[in-house]
Structures are given as C-alpha cells and as structure tokens.
Coordinates of C-alpha atoms and ligand atoms in Angstrom, one line a residue:
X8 CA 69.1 80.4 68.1
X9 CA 72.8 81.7 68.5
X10 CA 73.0 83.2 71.9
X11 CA 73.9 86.5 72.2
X12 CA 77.6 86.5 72.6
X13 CA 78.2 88.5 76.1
X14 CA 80.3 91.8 76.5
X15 CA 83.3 90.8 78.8
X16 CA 83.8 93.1 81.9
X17 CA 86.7 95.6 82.0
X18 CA 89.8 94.1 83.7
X19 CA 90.5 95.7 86.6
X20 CA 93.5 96.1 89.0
X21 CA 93.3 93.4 91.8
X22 CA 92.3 94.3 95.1
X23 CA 94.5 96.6 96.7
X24 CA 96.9 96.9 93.9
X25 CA 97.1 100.2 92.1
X26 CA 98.7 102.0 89.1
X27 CA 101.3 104.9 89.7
X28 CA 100.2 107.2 86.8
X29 CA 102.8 109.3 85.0
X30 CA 102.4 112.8 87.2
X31 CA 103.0 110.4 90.3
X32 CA 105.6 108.4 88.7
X33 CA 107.4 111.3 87.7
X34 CA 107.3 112.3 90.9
X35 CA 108.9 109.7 92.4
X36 CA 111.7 109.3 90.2
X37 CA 112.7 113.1 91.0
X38 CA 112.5 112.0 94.9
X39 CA 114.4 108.5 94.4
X40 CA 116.7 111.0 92.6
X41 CA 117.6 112.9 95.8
X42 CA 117.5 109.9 98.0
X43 CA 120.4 108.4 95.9
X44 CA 122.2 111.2 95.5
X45 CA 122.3 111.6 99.3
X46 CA 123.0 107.9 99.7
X47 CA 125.5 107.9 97.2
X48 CA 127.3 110.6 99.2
X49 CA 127.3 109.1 102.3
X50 CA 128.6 106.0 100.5
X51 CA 126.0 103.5 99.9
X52 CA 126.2 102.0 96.6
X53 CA 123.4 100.9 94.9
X54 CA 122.2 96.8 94.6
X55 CA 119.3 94.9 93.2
X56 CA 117.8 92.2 94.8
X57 CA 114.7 89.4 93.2
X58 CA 111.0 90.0 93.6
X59 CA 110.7 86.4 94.4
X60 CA 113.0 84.6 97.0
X61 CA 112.4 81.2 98.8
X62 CA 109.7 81.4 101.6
X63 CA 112.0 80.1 104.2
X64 CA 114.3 83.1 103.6
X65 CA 111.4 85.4 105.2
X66 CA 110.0 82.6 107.9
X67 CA 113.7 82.4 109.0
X68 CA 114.5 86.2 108.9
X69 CA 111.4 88.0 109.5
X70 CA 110.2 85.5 112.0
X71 CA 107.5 82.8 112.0
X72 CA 104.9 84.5 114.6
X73 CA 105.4 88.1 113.6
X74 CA 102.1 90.0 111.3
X75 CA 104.0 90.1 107.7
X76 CA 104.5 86.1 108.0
X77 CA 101.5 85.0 109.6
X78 CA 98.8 87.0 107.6
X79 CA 100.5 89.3 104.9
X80 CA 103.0 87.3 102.8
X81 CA 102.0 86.4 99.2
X82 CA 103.4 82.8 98.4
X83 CA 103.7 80.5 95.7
X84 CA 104.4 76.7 94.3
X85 CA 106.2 77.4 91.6
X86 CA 105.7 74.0 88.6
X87 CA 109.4 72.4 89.7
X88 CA 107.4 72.3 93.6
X89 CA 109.7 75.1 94.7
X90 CA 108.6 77.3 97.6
X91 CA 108.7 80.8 96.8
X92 CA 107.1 84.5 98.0
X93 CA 107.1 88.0 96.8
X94 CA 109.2 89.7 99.4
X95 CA 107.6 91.5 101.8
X96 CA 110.7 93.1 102.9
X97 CA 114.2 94.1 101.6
X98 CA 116.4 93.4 104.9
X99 CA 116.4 89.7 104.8
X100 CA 117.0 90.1 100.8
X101 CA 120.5 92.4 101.5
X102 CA 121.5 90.1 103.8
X103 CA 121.2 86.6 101.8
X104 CA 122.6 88.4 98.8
X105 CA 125.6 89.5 101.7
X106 CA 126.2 86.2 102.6
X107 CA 125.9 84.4 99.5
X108 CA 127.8 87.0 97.1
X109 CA 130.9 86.5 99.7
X110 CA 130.6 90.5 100.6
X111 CA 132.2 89.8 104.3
X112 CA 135.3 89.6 102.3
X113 CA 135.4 93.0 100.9
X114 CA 136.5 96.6 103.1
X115 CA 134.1 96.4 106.1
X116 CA 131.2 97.8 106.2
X117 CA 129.2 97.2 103.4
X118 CA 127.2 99.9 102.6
X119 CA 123.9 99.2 99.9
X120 CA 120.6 101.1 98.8
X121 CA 117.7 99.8 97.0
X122 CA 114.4 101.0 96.3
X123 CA 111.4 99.2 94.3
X124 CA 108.5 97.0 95.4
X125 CA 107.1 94.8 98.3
X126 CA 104.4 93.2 98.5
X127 CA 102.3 92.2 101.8
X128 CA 99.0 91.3 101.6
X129 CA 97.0 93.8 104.2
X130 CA 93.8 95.3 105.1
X131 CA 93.8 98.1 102.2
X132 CA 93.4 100.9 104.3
X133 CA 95.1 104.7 104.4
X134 CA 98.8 104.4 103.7
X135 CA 98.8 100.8 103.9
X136 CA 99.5 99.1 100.0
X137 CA 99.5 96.0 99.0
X138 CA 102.3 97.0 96.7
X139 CA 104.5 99.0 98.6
X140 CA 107.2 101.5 97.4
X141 CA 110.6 101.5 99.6
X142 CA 113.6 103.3 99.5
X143 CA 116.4 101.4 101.8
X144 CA 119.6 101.5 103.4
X145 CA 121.8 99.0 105.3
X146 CA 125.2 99.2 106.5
X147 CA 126.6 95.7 107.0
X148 CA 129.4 94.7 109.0
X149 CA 129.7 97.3 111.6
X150 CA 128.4 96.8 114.9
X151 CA 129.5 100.2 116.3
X152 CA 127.0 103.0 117.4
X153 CA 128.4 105.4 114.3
X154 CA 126.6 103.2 112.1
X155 CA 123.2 103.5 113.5
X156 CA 123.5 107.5 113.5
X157 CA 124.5 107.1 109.9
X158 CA 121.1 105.6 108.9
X159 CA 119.3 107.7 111.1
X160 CA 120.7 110.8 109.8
X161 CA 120.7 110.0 105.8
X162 CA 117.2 108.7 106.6
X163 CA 116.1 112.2 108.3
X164 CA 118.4 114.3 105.3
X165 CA 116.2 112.4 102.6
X166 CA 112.5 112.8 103.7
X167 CA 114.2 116.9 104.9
X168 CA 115.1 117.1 101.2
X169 CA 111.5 116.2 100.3
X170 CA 110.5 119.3 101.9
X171 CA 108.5 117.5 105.0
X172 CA 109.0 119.2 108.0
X173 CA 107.8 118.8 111.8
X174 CA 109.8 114.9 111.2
X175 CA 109.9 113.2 115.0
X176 CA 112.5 110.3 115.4
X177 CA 110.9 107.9 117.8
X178 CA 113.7 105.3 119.4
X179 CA 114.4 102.7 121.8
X180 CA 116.3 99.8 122.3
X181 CA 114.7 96.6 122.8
X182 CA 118.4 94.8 123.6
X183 CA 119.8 91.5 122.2
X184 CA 118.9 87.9 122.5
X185 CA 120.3 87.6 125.7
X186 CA 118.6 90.6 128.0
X187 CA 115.2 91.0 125.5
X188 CA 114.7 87.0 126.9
X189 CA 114.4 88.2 129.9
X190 CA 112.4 90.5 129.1
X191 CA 110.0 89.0 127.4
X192 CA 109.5 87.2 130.4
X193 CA 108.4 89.1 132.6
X194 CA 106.5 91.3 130.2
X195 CA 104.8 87.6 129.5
X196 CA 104.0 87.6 133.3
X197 CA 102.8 90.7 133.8
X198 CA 100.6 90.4 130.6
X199 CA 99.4 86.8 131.8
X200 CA 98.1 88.5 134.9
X201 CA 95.4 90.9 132.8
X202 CA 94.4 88.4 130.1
X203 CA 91.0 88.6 131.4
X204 CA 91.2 92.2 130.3
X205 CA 93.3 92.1 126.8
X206 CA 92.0 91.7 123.3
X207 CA 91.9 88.7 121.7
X208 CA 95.2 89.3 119.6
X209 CA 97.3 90.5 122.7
X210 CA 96.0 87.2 124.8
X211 CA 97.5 85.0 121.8
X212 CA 100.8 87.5 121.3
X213 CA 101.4 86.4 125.3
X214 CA 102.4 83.3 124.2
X215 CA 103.8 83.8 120.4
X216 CA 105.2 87.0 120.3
X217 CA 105.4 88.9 123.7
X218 CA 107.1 92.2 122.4
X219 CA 104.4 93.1 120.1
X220 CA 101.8 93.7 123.2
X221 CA 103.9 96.9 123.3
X222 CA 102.3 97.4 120.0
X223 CA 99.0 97.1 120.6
X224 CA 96.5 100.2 119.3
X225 CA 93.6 98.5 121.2
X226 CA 91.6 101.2 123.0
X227 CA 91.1 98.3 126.1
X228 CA 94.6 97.5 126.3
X229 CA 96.2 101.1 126.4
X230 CA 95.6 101.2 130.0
X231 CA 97.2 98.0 130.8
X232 CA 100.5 99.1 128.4
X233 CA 101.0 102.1 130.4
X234 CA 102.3 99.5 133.3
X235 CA 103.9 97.3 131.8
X236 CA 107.4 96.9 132.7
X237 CA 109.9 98.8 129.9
X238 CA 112.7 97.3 128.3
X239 CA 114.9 100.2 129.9
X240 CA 115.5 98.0 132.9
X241 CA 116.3 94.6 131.3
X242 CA 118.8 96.3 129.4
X243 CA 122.3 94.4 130.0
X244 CA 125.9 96.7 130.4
X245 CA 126.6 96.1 126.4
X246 CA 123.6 97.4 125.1
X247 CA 123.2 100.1 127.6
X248 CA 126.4 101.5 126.1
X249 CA 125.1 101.3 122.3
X250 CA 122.1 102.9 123.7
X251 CA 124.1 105.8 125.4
X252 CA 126.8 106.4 122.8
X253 CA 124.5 106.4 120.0
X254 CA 122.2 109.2 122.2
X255 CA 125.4 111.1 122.7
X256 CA 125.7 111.4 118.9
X257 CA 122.7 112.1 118.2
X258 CA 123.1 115.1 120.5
X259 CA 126.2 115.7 119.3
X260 CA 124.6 116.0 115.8
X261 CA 121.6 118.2 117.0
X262 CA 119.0 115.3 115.9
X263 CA 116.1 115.6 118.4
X264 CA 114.4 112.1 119.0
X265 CA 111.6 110.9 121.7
X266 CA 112.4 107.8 123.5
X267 CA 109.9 105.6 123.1
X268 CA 109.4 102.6 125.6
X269 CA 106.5 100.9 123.6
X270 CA 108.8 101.4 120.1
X271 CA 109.0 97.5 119.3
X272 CA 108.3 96.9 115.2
X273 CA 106.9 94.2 113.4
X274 CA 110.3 92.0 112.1
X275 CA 112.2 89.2 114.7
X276 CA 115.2 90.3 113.4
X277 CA 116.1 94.1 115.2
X278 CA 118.3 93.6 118.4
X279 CA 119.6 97.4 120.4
X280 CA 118.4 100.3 118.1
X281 CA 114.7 100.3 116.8
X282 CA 113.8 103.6 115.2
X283 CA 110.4 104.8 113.6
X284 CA 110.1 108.5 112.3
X285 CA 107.2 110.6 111.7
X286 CA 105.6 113.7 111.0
X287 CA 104.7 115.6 114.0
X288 CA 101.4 117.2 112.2
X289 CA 99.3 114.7 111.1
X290 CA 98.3 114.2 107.8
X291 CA 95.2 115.8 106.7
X292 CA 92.5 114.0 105.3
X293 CA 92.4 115.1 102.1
X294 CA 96.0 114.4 101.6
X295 CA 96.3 110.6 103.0
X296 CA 92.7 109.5 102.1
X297 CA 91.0 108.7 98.9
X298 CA 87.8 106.1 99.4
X299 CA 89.9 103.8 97.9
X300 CA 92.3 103.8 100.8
X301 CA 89.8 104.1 103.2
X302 CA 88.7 100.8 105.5
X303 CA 86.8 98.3 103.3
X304 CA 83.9 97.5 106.0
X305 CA 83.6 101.4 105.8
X306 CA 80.0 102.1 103.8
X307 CA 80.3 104.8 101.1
X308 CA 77.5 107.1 102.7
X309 CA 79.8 106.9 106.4
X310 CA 83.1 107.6 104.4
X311 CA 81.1 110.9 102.7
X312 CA 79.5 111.8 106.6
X313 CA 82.7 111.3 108.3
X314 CA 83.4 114.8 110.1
X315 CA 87.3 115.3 108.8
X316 CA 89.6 114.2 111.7
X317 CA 93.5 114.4 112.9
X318 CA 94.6 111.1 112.1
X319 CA 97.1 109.1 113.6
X320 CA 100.6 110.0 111.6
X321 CA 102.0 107.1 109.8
X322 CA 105.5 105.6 110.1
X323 CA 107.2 107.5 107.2
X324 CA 110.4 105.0 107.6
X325 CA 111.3 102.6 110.1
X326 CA 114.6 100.9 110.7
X327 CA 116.7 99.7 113.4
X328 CA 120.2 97.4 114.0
X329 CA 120.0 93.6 113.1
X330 CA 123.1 91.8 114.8
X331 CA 121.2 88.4 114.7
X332 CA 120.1 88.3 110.9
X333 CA 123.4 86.8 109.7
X334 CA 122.8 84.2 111.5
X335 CA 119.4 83.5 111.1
X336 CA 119.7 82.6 107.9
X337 CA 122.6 80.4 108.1
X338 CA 125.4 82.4 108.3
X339 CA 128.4 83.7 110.7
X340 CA 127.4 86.5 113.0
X341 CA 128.0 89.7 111.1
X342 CA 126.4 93.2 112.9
X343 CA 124.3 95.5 110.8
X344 CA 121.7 98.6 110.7
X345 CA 119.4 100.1 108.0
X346 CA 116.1 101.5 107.5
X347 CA 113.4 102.0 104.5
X348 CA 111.4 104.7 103.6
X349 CA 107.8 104.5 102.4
X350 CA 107.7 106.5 99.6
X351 CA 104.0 106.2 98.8
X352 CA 103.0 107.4 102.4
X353 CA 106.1 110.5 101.8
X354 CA 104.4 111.0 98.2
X355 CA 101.3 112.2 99.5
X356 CA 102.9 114.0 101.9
X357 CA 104.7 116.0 100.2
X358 CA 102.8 119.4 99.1
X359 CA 103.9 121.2 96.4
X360 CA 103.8 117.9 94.2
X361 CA 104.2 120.2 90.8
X362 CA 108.2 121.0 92.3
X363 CA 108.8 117.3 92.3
X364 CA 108.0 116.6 88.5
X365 CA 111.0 117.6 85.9
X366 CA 109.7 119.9 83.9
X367 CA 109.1 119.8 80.5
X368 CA 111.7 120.7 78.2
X369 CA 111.4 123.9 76.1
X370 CA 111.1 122.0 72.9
X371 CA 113.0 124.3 69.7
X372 CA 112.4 122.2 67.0
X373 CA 109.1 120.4 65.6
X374 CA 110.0 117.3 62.6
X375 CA 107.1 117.4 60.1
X376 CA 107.1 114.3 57.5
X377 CA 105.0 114.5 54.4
X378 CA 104.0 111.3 52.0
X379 CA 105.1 107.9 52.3
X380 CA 108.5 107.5 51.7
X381 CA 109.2 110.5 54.1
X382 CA 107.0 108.7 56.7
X383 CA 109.5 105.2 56.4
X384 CA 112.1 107.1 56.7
X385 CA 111.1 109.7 59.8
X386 CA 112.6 107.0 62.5
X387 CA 116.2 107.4 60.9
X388 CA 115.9 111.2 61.2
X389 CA 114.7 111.0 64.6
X390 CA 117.6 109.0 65.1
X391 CA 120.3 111.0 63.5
X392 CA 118.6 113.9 65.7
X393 CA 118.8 112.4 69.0
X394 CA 122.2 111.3 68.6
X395 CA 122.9 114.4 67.6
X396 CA 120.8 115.6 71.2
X397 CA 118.6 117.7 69.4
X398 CA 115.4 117.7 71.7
X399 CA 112.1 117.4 68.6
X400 CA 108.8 117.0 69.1
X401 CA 107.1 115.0 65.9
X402 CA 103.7 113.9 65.4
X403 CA 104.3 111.1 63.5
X404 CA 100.3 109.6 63.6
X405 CA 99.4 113.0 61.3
X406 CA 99.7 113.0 57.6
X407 CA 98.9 116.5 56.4
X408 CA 101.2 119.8 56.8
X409 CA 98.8 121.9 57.9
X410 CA 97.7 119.9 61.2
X411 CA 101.3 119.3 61.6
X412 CA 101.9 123.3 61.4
X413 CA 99.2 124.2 63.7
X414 CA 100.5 121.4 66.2
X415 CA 104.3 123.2 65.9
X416 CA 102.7 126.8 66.3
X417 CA 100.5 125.4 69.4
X418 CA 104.2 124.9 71.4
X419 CA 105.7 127.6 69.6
X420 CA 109.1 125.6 68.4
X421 CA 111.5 128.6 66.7
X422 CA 112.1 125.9 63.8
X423 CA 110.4 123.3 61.7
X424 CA 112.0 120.9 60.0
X425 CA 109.9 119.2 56.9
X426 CA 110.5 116.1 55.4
X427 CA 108.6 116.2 52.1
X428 CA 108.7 112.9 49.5
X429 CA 111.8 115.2 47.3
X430 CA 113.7 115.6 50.6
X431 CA 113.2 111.7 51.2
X432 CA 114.5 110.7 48.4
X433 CA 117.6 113.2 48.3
X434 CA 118.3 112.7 51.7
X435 CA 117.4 116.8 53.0
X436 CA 115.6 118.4 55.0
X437 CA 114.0 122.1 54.6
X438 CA 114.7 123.9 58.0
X439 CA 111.7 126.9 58.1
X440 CA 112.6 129.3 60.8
X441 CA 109.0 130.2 62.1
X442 CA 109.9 133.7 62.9
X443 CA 110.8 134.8 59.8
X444 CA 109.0 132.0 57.8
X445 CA 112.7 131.9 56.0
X446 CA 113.4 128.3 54.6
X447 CA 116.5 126.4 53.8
X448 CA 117.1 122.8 52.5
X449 CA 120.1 121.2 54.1
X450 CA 121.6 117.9 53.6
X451 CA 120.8 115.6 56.6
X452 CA 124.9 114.4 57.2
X453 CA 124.7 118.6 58.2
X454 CA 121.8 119.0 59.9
X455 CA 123.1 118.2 63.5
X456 CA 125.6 121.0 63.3
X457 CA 123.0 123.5 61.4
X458 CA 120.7 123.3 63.9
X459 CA 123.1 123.4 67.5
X460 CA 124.9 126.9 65.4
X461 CA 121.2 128.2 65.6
X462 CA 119.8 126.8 68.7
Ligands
HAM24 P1 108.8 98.5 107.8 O1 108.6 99.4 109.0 O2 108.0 97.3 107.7 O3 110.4 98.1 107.8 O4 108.6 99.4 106.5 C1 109.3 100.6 106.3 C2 108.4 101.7 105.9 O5 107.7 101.3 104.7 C3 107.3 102.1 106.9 O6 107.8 103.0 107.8 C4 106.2 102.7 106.0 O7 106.5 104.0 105.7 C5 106.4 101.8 104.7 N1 105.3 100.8 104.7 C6 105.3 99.6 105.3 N2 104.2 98.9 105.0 C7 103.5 99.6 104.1 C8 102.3 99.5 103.4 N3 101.6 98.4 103.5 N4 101.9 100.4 102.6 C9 102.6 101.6 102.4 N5 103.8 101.8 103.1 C10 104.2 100.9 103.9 C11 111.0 97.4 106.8 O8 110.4 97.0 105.8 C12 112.4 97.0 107.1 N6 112.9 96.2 106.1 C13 113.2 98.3 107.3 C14 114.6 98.0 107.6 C15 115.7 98.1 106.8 N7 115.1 97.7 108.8 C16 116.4 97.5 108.7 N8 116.8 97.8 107.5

C-alpha cells in the first residue's frame, strides 16, 4: 500500500528570531529617519559595514572572557575553512573598516553612523533579541573630552526626539590600561576574600574578568558589591582630568547624569568614559512583554498568574570611549568614543506608535485597466505615471469595471483613469472626474500634464 504521504509542518522563525511586520517597520524607518538627520547634523556621515567578519576580529576586540564571546556569538566554517561570525557588535566593525580603509589619513576625527542588525545568541527574554536592531555613532580620532559629550548629547537628542522622557545618563570611568590593572587587582582581592559567599559566575569572573563582578544582578552578591573598592580611587591624574572636564561639560550643557561606581559594560575594549542611559520609569509590562519575550523556563500558566510588576529599566543605549581598540586589532593607537541605541527596546517604548508611521498618502487618482491588451500594457502607464510623480492606486489582480469602480469610490480618488482595449490600442486614456462623472479621452504623451493642471 502507498503510504500516506505526510503534511509537512509550517516553517517557522528560529528560536529567538522574529519578523519586524510592516506597522513596526514603518515605524522604525521614521525613527532611523530622525536619528540620521540629527547625526548628519552634528556631522557623522553615514557607513556600512559586513554581517559576517572574521571571528578573531571580535575575540580580539570585544575580548576573549567577556559574555558576547564566551556564550552569545554565532560562528561559522565557511567551505574555503575560513573562520567567520555574524557580528555581535558594530564598534570593532568601525574600527577595522578605520584602519583598513586608511581613514587616519583623512581631517581628524572621523565621524560615522550605522544602524542595522547584530546578532548574539542569548537567553530570549524581555528586550533581549537574538537579532538586535542598533543605531550607532563613533567619533574616531579624537581623544579629547569634547568628543565624549558629543556622543552623549546626540545619543540623549535622538531617543528625546522619540518622545521618551524621564532618560537617566548613568556614567563612570573605569580608567585605562595602566590604573584599571590596578584596579582589578585589588577588586580581585577583595573579591577572593568572599568567594565562599559569591555565585558561581562571580567566583569564576575573579579570575577571568574581574570588572564584571561590578555587574553582577545576583541577589547574594549585592551585599558584597556595596564594599567593594570603586574605581574612583585607582583613577590615575590623566583620566581624572577626562573625567572632570567631560563632567564640567556636561554641566555646562545642562545634561544631568548619576555617577555610577558599579557602571562597567560587557566589551574589553572601553578605557575612561563608560556610559549607559535609561528611562527613569520603568517600562510597564504590557509595553516590554509579550510571552514570547518572556523567560523560557517560565510555564504559560505562571506567565498568565504573574501579578504585573515594575521591572528593572533596560539599557536604552550604551557607549563609552575606546582608546585601546586600534590597537587591539593590529593597528597604531588612535583614541575614539561612540555609543548604539537599541531600537527594538526604544520601539516599544515609545507610546504613541501611530505618530511614528508616515501616513498614507491622500491618493487622487485610481488606474482601472479593462481586457487584455490593456492589462499588458498597465505597467508602462504606471510607469509613465510615476515618472511623471502622479501618486495612483491600481488594482491590477481585478478584471471587471465595476469591482474596480467600487474599489476607487471605497478611497474616494477625485479621478479615474480607464484603460479600455480601444484606449490600448490608440495609446489613450479616458480621465472620468468622479464628481461630476464628466469624462475625457487624452492621449497618454499628455496625460502627466493633464492631470498635475487638475490635481
Ligand atoms: P551594547 O551595550 O552591547 O553596546 O548595546 C547597545 C544597546 O543595544 C543596549 O543599550 C541595548 O539597548 C541594545 N541591546 C543590546 N543587546 C540587546 C539584545 N540582545 N536585544 C535587544 N537590544 C539589545 C554595544 O553594542 C557597543 N558597540 C556600543 C558602542 C558603540 N560603544 C562604543 N561605540
């Protein structure tokens, strides 16, 4: 007996990967508008960097023992046995495409933007993606405190232009390679002291990556953090004064900001400035959570019981200054600062979604075609018309006039234009004003102008 041929399963997305549907799309293009026109101003100009880069250009920039490297980056063999990983990241991108594009040789700074997709391979949870949206910035090339308030304040001026409010700038300074050493030490010592007490990731960060105890959200090691020594007092003369002059400007500029001792990030590669910003409220539930997004362990019937909660507010963008990338990846020191923006955690955020999406354009005319030949030839019409940039609607899957009709009185176009087999063949088109039901038949080489005089 043949056996019953089975019916395949509906592809799905993969785990933690999701579509961005039209509303939300057009959402975001309005907001990346913004953010590059405010970027643009301030004089970043725009670059493009691959999807896939060599593996080593993340192990060596990011850093071998931080989070994104250890557990979250998506690699591949490619056939010819080359190394390669969807970046995580954009900073380490910017700064090979710096260094190999010969950029130190044009007017200091360099100034880019980007925005697109990263990819990092985490706990699919609320605001955490495995495909990320980002909208960056990095100045290149300037090592002076200016350059840090610049990013700071175009980062604020973009998620302000959103329409969030309540934003908190969280900062510190975690020093350079020579005083954070030192540092590390001692935080290291102290650290060693309580193992008994930590959890299990902090006793292994002791030894890889002492900074990130700082980090830790660990109920049992909160206590144990409020001790700790802070990098305030390790600081060396140098960054001291980056730290102090950049403060001053801030002030200068009226940007409030909290200094924040335990402010550390995930990436090797910040020395002086790290800066995380926020928003003060909190998202509410029913803006940052959908099951999807919620903890997988979660059960469905605890996600539904769940009393609604203030949750912790998410980093909206995070940034700081990178003095040591340069050279990290093989290149001559060169000083730098940027940031990126999350935009899907500043997407559902932002309220009044409906302002964000361009409207839809009061469409005056509606192309009806009729027959055959008319059909084969509607595409050339359309063309002449949007040359001409005469906004039509068509419906060019419908055959008969009087669905077409009903279609062009539904969005209540002031003119119809019908494209019957005669006017095919002579090359016309009758123009029906659907106000007066008047009709005229126009040679297409006129139509452009016949319509804008009436428009
Ligand atoms: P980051 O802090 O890893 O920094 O990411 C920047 C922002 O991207 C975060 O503040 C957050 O809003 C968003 N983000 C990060 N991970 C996720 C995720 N899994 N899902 C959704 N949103 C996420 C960087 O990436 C640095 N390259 C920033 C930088 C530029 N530093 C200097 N220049």
């Amino acid at each position: 007996m043949a056996e019953k041929s089975k019916k395949p399963e509906l592809i799905q997305t993969a785990k933690g990967m999701r579509d961005i549907l039209p509303f939300d799309y057009m959402a975001r293009l309005k907001f990346l508008e913004k953010a590059k026109n405010i970027a643009e101003y301030y004089g970043f100009k725009p670059i493009h960097t691959p999807y896939l880069e060599k593996e080593d250009l993340f192990t060596a920039g990011v850093g071998q023992n931080t989070e994104i490297i250890e557990k979250q980056m998506y690699t591949l063999k490619t056939r010819g046995g080359d190394k390669l990983a969807l970046r995580p990241e954009g900073t380490a991108s910017v700064m090979r495409s710096y260094l190999q594009n010969g950029m130190q040789h044009l007017p200091q700074p360099v100034m880019l933007f980007y925005d697109g997709f990263f990819f990092r391979h985490e706990r699919p949870q609320r605001g955490r993606q495995r495909e990320l949206h980002q909208f960056g910035m990095e100045i290149i090339g300037e090592g002076s405190s200016i350059a840090d308030a610049i990013i700071i304040k175009t980062c604020l001026l973009i998620l302000e232009e959103a329409g969030l409010k309540s934003l908190k700038l969280h900062i510190n300074s975690i020093g350079d390679g020579e005083c954070r050493n030192t540092f590390k030490k001692e935080l290291a010592a102290y650290y060693r002291k309580k193992a008994g007490r930590l959890c299990e990731d902090c006793k292994r960060r002791i030894k890889t990556n002492p900074l990130r105890l700082l980090d830790c959200k660990e109920e049992k090691c909160q206590e144990i953090k409020k001790e700790a020594p802070q990098m305030m007092e390790f600081l060396c003369e140098d960054c001291k004064k980056h730290l102090k002059e950049l403060l001053e400007i801030l002030d200068a500029s009226k940007i409030d900001y909290y200094l924040d001792h335990h402010l550390v990030r995930g990436l090797d590669y910040y020395t002086r400035t790290v800066f995380e910003i926020f928003q003060d409220e909190g998202m509410a539930e029913d803006e940052a959570d959908t099951a999807e997004g919620k903890p997988e362990t979660l059960p469905q019937e605890e996600i539904a019981n769940e009393k609604p909660k203030k949750l912790q507010p998410l980093a909206l963008a995070g940034g700081g200054r990178y003095d040591m990338l340069a050279k990290m990846l093989g290149g001559k020191n060169f000083p730098a600062v940027g940031c990126a923006l999350g935009i899907d955690r500043v997407m559902s955020l932002i309220k009044e979604k409906q302002k964000f999406v361009p409207k839809e354009k009061n469409v005056k005319v509606f192309f009806i075609q009729l027959g055959t030949v008319a059909k084969q030839k509607s595409l050339n019409v359309l063309e002449v018309l949007r040359k001409g940039r005469i906004p039509v609607r068509h419906s060019l899957n419908k055959d008969g006039l009087k669905g077409q009709l009903k279609i062009a009185a539904r969005i209540k176009s002031p003119y119809t234009l019908i494209f019957g087999q005669k006017e095919a063949m002579d090359d016309t088109m009758i123009v029906r004003n659907m106000d007066t039901v008047a009709q005229e038949t126009i040679p297409i080489s006129k139509l452009v102008d016949y319509l804008k005089k009436r428009l």
